[in-house]
Amino acid sequence: MARIKSVEVKVPAKVNLALKVGGIGADGYHPIETLFHAVGIYDTIVATPSSVLGLEFSGEGAQSLPLNNSNLAWKAAELIAEYAGVEPHVHLNIHKNIPIAGGMAGGSADAAGTLVACDALWQLNLTRDELMSLAAQLGSDISFPLVGGTAIGRGRGEDVTSLLTRGEIHWVFAVSAEGLSTPKIYKVFDEMNPNPVEPKIPTDLIAALTGGDIKTAAKMMVNDLQAPAISQRPVLARILQAGDHAGALHGIVSGSGPTCAFVARSHADAINIANELQVSGVVERTLIGAGPVKAAHVTEITYF
Ligand code: C5P
């Protein structure tokens, strides 16, 4: 077997087209029904052989991330090594484009990408089911980047089923420098919803997406964590308003926030909306991307 010198993996960000949340369970997690959607904003992971497990980050906000076993990517490398019965001898160099702690599952994407990268570097050839099972052990949002596209998530979010949709969605993301804590947002959700109901994605939203009617779909996008996120970061309401004024079809808070996601009519429209948001003064940074895109995948392998 030829020895591999490096593996490069690209892993996409996600936005929830719908995020419906139920009452907290005995395990401390909330049952959810969600529509995950992978967008073309990628973190890149380069895995190389090493005598010890190592981690480094570059890109926006990279210096704020832990470089030890409290990082999900580190945990992912340890978990797949243990499962496969090999030493976790890998150095991971992760370039970040996905906003950190932004509700776009950047940390989860890196963990999912690390599973794919280590599988290739160590030539393990694990099945998709094996990788999905490892992902579910690491956290709620780590399975979806292995599936990509648009998909229904149930349970804690780890139970993922692909949904075949038509049409491309052009997105503008308004990114904040400071994150929001997911557990805190779920806690505020509990306080705001003393009588939670069973979480259910609107069936009309699924019908619009499978029919390729993006305009109708956009209007039906919904996030039960939006009100809790706004209560913790009131400026998000003004950012959503600014997107509306800039001509977005619809705007929602992404996941547990604070990133706000806006649907545009086209790529050109997305650029205009991003520019308007930028001059509105309420938005720190914008990103543009289209979806759905495919799952975490190997983009390059080099050999010794
Ligand atoms: O699974 P993960 O580590 O991503 O979850 C982080 C935290 O978010 C959990 O400890 C829990 O407080 C909250 N959470 C939840 N319900 C979910 C997913 C996450 O309450 N479905």
PDB file of C-alpha atoms in Angstrom, residues 31-147:
ATOM      1  CA  PRO A  31     -36.105  16.490  20.450  1.00  0.00           C
ATOM      2  CA  ILE A  32     -35.946  18.413  17.179  1.00  0.00           C
ATOM      3  CA  GLU A  33     -37.226  18.120  13.644  1.00  0.00           C
ATOM      4  CA  THR A  34     -35.064  20.152  11.332  1.00  0.00           C
ATOM      5  CA  LEU A  35     -34.224  20.687   7.682  1.00  0.00           C
ATOM      6  CA  PHE A  36     -30.470  20.872   7.294  1.00  0.00           C
ATOM      7  CA  HIS A  37     -29.060  22.520   4.172  1.00  0.00           C
ATOM      8  CA  ALA A  38     -25.363  22.451   3.222  1.00  0.00           C
ATOM      9  CA  VAL A  39     -24.037  25.732   1.770  1.00  0.00           C
ATOM     10  CA  GLY A  40     -20.906  26.376  -0.275  1.00  0.00           C
ATOM     11  CA  ILE A  41     -18.834  27.968   2.479  1.00  0.00           C
ATOM     12  CA  TYR A  42     -16.124  25.492   3.406  1.00  0.00           C
ATOM     13  CA  ASP A  43     -13.570  24.707   6.070  1.00  0.00           C
ATOM     14  CA  THR A  44     -10.532  22.906   4.622  1.00  0.00           C
ATOM     15  CA  ILE A  45      -8.762  20.216   6.622  1.00  0.00           C
ATOM     16  CA  VAL A  46      -5.299  18.953   5.706  1.00  0.00           C
ATOM     17  CA  ALA A  47      -4.341  15.773   7.569  1.00  0.00           C
ATOM     18  CA  THR A  48      -0.714  14.616   7.594  1.00  0.00           C
ATOM     19  CA  PRO A  49       1.028  11.719   9.413  1.00  0.00           C
ATOM     20  CA  SER A  50       2.601  12.720  12.721  1.00  0.00           C
ATOM     21  CA  SER A  51       4.118  11.023  15.761  1.00  0.00           C
ATOM     22  CA  VAL A  52       1.571  12.751  18.015  1.00  0.00           C
ATOM     23  CA  LEU A  53      -1.973  14.075  17.616  1.00  0.00           C
ATOM     24  CA  GLY A  54      -1.664  17.743  16.670  1.00  0.00           C
ATOM     25  CA  LEU A  55      -4.078  20.504  15.715  1.00  0.00           C
ATOM     26  CA  GLU A  56      -3.661  23.974  14.227  1.00  0.00           C
ATOM     27  CA  PHE A  57      -6.116  26.487  12.813  1.00  0.00           C
ATOM     28  CA  SER A  58      -5.876  29.374  10.389  1.00  0.00           C
ATOM     29  CA  GLY A  59      -8.465  31.837   9.074  1.00  0.00           C
ATOM     30  CA  GLU A  60     -11.088  34.073  10.626  1.00  0.00           C
ATOM     31  CA  GLY A  61     -11.238  33.823  14.464  1.00  0.00           C
ATOM     32  CA  ALA A  62      -8.872  30.840  14.459  1.00  0.00           C
ATOM     33  CA  GLN A  63      -6.803  32.060  17.410  1.00  0.00           C
ATOM     34  CA  SER A  64      -9.814  31.707  19.752  1.00  0.00           C
ATOM     35  CA  LEU A  65     -10.137  27.913  19.297  1.00  0.00           C
ATOM     36  CA  PRO A  66      -8.775  25.343  21.788  1.00  0.00           C
ATOM     37  CA  LEU A  67      -5.949  23.115  20.518  1.00  0.00           C
ATOM     38  CA  ASN A  68      -6.493  20.163  22.848  1.00  0.00           C
ATOM     39  CA  ASN A  69      -9.006  17.416  23.600  1.00  0.00           C
ATOM     40  CA  SER A  70     -11.727  19.972  24.305  1.00  0.00           C
ATOM     41  CA  ASN A  71     -11.820  20.595  20.547  1.00  0.00           C
ATOM     42  CA  LEU A  72     -14.343  18.439  18.651  1.00  0.00           C
ATOM     43  CA  ALA A  73     -11.885  17.811  15.800  1.00  0.00           C
ATOM     44  CA  TRP A  74      -9.347  16.419  18.293  1.00  0.00           C
ATOM     45  CA  LYS A  75     -12.059  14.235  19.848  1.00  0.00           C
ATOM     46  CA  ALA A  76     -13.049  13.015  16.370  1.00  0.00           C
ATOM     47  CA  ALA A  77      -9.454  11.931  15.595  1.00  0.00           C
ATOM     48  CA  GLU A  78      -9.188  10.119  18.946  1.00  0.00           C
ATOM     49  CA  LEU A  79     -12.570   8.420  18.511  1.00  0.00           C
ATOM     50  CA  ILE A  80     -11.957   7.102  14.982  1.00  0.00           C
ATOM     51  CA  ALA A  81      -8.462   5.905  15.969  1.00  0.00           C
ATOM     52  CA  GLU A  82      -9.828   4.053  18.988  1.00  0.00           C
ATOM     53  CA  TYR A  83     -12.645   2.536  16.906  1.00  0.00           C
ATOM     54  CA  ALA A  84     -10.225   1.349  14.217  1.00  0.00           C
ATOM     55  CA  GLY A  85      -7.597   0.158  16.725  1.00  0.00           C
ATOM     56  CA  VAL A  86      -4.831   2.459  15.426  1.00  0.00           C
ATOM     57  CA  GLU A  87      -2.777   5.209  17.095  1.00  0.00           C
ATOM     58  CA  PRO A  88      -4.190   8.761  16.575  1.00  0.00           C
ATOM     59  CA  HIS A  89      -1.016   9.766  14.734  1.00  0.00           C
ATOM     60  CA  VAL A  90      -2.259  12.711  12.698  1.00  0.00           C
ATOM     61  CA  HIS A  91      -1.597  16.417  12.419  1.00  0.00           C
ATOM     62  CA  LEU A  92      -4.700  18.403  11.458  1.00  0.00           C
ATOM     63  CA  ASN A  93      -4.349  21.791   9.816  1.00  0.00           C
ATOM     64  CA  ILE A  94      -7.795  23.377   9.589  1.00  0.00           C
ATOM     65  CA  HIS A  95      -8.457  26.532   7.594  1.00  0.00           C
ATOM     66  CA  LYS A  96     -11.679  28.191   8.761  1.00  0.00           C
ATOM     67  CA  ASN A  97     -14.152  30.011   6.538  1.00  0.00           C
ATOM     68  CA  ILE A  98     -17.244  28.930   8.470  1.00  0.00           C
ATOM     69  CA  PRO A  99     -18.056  31.505  11.188  1.00  0.00           C
ATOM     70  CA  ILE A 100     -17.060  30.352  14.678  1.00  0.00           C
ATOM     71  CA  ALA A 101     -19.892  29.798  17.229  1.00  0.00           C
ATOM     72  CA  GLY A 102     -22.264  31.233  14.630  1.00  0.00           C
ATOM     73  CA  GLY A 103     -25.022  28.621  14.431  1.00  0.00           C
ATOM     74  CA  MET A 104     -23.593  27.258  11.161  1.00  0.00           C
ATOM     75  CA  ALA A 105     -22.084  24.168  12.815  1.00  0.00           C
ATOM     76  CA  GLY A 106     -18.478  25.097  12.064  1.00  0.00           C
ATOM     77  CA  GLY A 107     -17.060  23.053  14.954  1.00  0.00           C
ATOM     78  CA  SER A 108     -19.261  20.125  13.998  1.00  0.00           C
ATOM     79  CA  ALA A 109     -18.174  20.442  10.352  1.00  0.00           C
ATOM     80  CA  ASP A 110     -14.513  20.247  11.418  1.00  0.00           C
ATOM     81  CA  ALA A 111     -15.216  17.100  13.463  1.00  0.00           C
ATOM     82  CA  ALA A 112     -17.069  15.479  10.545  1.00  0.00           C
ATOM     83  CA  GLY A 113     -14.283  16.479   8.140  1.00  0.00           C
ATOM     84  CA  THR A 114     -11.694  15.042  10.530  1.00  0.00           C
ATOM     85  CA  LEU A 115     -13.462  11.660  10.470  1.00  0.00           C
ATOM     86  CA  VAL A 116     -13.335  11.681   6.646  1.00  0.00           C
ATOM     87  CA  ALA A 117      -9.689  12.851   6.597  1.00  0.00           C
ATOM     88  CA  CYS A 118      -8.446  10.260   9.130  1.00  0.00           C
ATOM     89  CA  ASP A 119     -10.365   7.476   7.383  1.00  0.00           C
ATOM     90  CA  ALA A 120      -8.520   8.346   4.156  1.00  0.00           C
ATOM     91  CA  LEU A 121      -5.085   9.035   5.749  1.00  0.00           C
ATOM     92  CA  TRP A 122      -5.049   5.752   7.692  1.00  0.00           C
ATOM     93  CA  GLN A 123      -6.690   3.900   4.779  1.00  0.00           C
ATOM     94  CA  LEU A 124      -9.411   2.498   7.043  1.00  0.00           C
ATOM     95  CA  ASN A 125     -12.192   2.327   4.426  1.00  0.00           C
ATOM     96  CA  LEU A 126     -14.919   2.608   7.056  1.00  0.00           C
ATOM     97  CA  THR A 127     -18.471   2.387   5.734  1.00  0.00           C
ATOM     98  CA  ARG A 128     -20.772   5.395   5.746  1.00  0.00           C
ATOM     99  CA  ASP A 129     -22.792   3.725   8.556  1.00  0.00           C
ATOM    100  CA  GLU A 130     -19.643   3.380  10.676  1.00  0.00           C
ATOM    101  CA  LEU A 131     -18.718   7.057  10.141  1.00  0.00           C
ATOM    102  CA  MET A 132     -22.303   8.139  10.899  1.00  0.00           C
ATOM    103  CA  SER A 133     -22.281   6.158  14.138  1.00  0.00           C
ATOM    104  CA  LEU A 134     -18.977   7.774  15.219  1.00  0.00           C
ATOM    105  CA  ALA A 135     -20.391  11.211  14.294  1.00  0.00           C
ATOM    106  CA  ALA A 136     -23.501  10.665  16.443  1.00  0.00           C
ATOM    107  CA  GLN A 137     -21.265   9.815  19.426  1.00  0.00           C
ATOM    108  CA  LEU A 138     -19.436  13.136  19.043  1.00  0.00           C
ATOM    109  CA  GLY A 139     -22.466  15.492  19.014  1.00  0.00           C
ATOM    110  CA  SER A 140     -25.872  16.326  17.574  1.00  0.00           C
ATOM    111  CA  ASP A 141     -24.795  18.246  14.440  1.00  0.00           C
ATOM    112  CA  ILE A 142     -21.887  16.113  13.246  1.00  0.00           C
ATOM    113  CA  SER A 143     -23.811  13.541  11.204  1.00  0.00           C
ATOM    114  CA  PHE A 144     -25.303  16.011   8.721  1.00  0.00           C
ATOM    115  CA  PRO A 145     -21.986  17.209   7.184  1.00  0.00           C
ATOM    116  CA  LEU A 146     -21.416  13.539   6.237  1.00  0.00           C
ATOM    117  CA  VAL A 147     -24.731  13.513   4.328  1.00  0.00           C
TER     118      VAL A 147
END
